[in-house]
Amino acid sequence: MFIKTLPGYTLAALMLALALPASATERYELSIRNHRFEPASLTVPAGVKVKLVVKNLDNSPEEFESYSLHREKLIPAGGQITVFIGPLDPGRYDFFGEFHSDTAKGQIIAK
Amino acid sequence: MSTLNTKNLSTMAMVAISFYLLPMQTALASHKVYSPTVEQGEIELELRGHTTSDSDPAKDGLGKYKLEAGYGVSEHWFTSVFAEYETAPGVAASQTALSWENIFQLTEPGQYWMDVGAYLEYEHAQETGVNDKLEGKLLLEKTSGAYVNTANIVLAHELGAGASSATEFELAWRTKYLLDPHFEPSIEFYGSYGELGVTPSNAQDHRIGPVVSGRFNTSPHHKLGYELGYLVGISDAAPSGTLKFLLEYEM
């Protein structure tokens, strides 16, 4: 019986979830220059959603990637992206540039 | 973003040949939960499939597999084509469909309470007497800490002369734990409800079970990914066991 009525319950729950408004976000910025993140360490408040703008100042593309943040996104040469992260538990979250992972490394500290 | 050069083309050719040969040796499968997030510039080759086991010969040893090539056209659109093959005990693999699949990322990951995407597939049947099919999916994903919950709500409808007027409903669900990039355990559920309100519960096909997946960097921005799982039938029409797998190469 549960399996038979599951579609109706699922659709109702999902419609309710999609109707929830987005929460307010604080804005932070990172830059990539000479295949390095600036700043390499960024402190953000824990427990709230954060809007992170990543600007690629190099003349080659880069990919912002973080396993712990569950984010992976291409940044065109000279372009910028917006990444929404959190709300995060207090702790350290590493990220890197996949195309230059030997130099493009950084971390977000949530406090 | 990938730049095609001789090395990349050679790698793609080797992977494509491997994917072509592998289905000739085993019966394979195709249960998959789709994320609403796409990656611009990504080139992907994928082989996935399943094979069933059951005491009922009618549900035992059935295999389905898909060979797919896709590309992330933009930060909001991933498109791919795939060929679908099926096998049965004593029956050689035969191509049953050729499909065009599109995934549209509708929201930025993490921007809203839930990430949303859409999936549209046109399936061109390769067998006589079988209709083409249009399949649409609502792709939903919610990340909570290290848990990623993904749901696909699926509607499918036949096209062409003699097509069934029924719209079939399916649901796919996965809860994945981000343990390690090389090894991520998850639970997956696949429910095929048929035509809602019409298909009796004893004709519906529901399966659930554990799946592990992971990705390995083979070179800068080249990755080899896998999935392996075993689904248990939880409805009368489902086979008692389904072994599923996926192998992909991303660049």
Coordinates of C-alpha atoms in Angstrom, one line a residue, chain B residues 28 31 35 48 68 70 92 106 110 119 121 143 160 162 171 191 194 196 206 215 224 237 246 248:
Chain B
L28 CA 24.6 -5.6 -18.7
H31 CA 19.4 1.8 -13.7
S35 CA 21.8 14.7 -10.8
R48 CA 26.0 1.1 -17.8
E68 CA 26.7 6.6 -24.2
G70 CA 27.9 13.1 -24.1
A92 CA 22.6 -12.7 -28.4
L106 CA 17.7 25.0 -13.9
G110 CA 23.1 25.4 -3.3
Y119 CA 15.7 15.8 -18.4
E121 CA 15.0 12.0 -23.9
T143 CA 22.7 18.1 -0.1
G160 CA 3.8 7.2 -33.4
G162 CA -0.3 2.4 -32.6
L171 CA 10.5 7.3 -9.5
G191 CA 9.9 2.3 -8.8
G194 CA 3.1 2.0 -14.8
L196 CA -1.0 5.7 -12.3
H206 CA 10.1 -1.8 -7.5
R215 CA 36.0 8.4 -9.4
L224 CA 37.5 7.2 -14.5
A237 CA 6.8 -8.1 -10.9
L246 CA 28.4 1.8 -14.6
E248 CA 32.5 6.2 -17.3

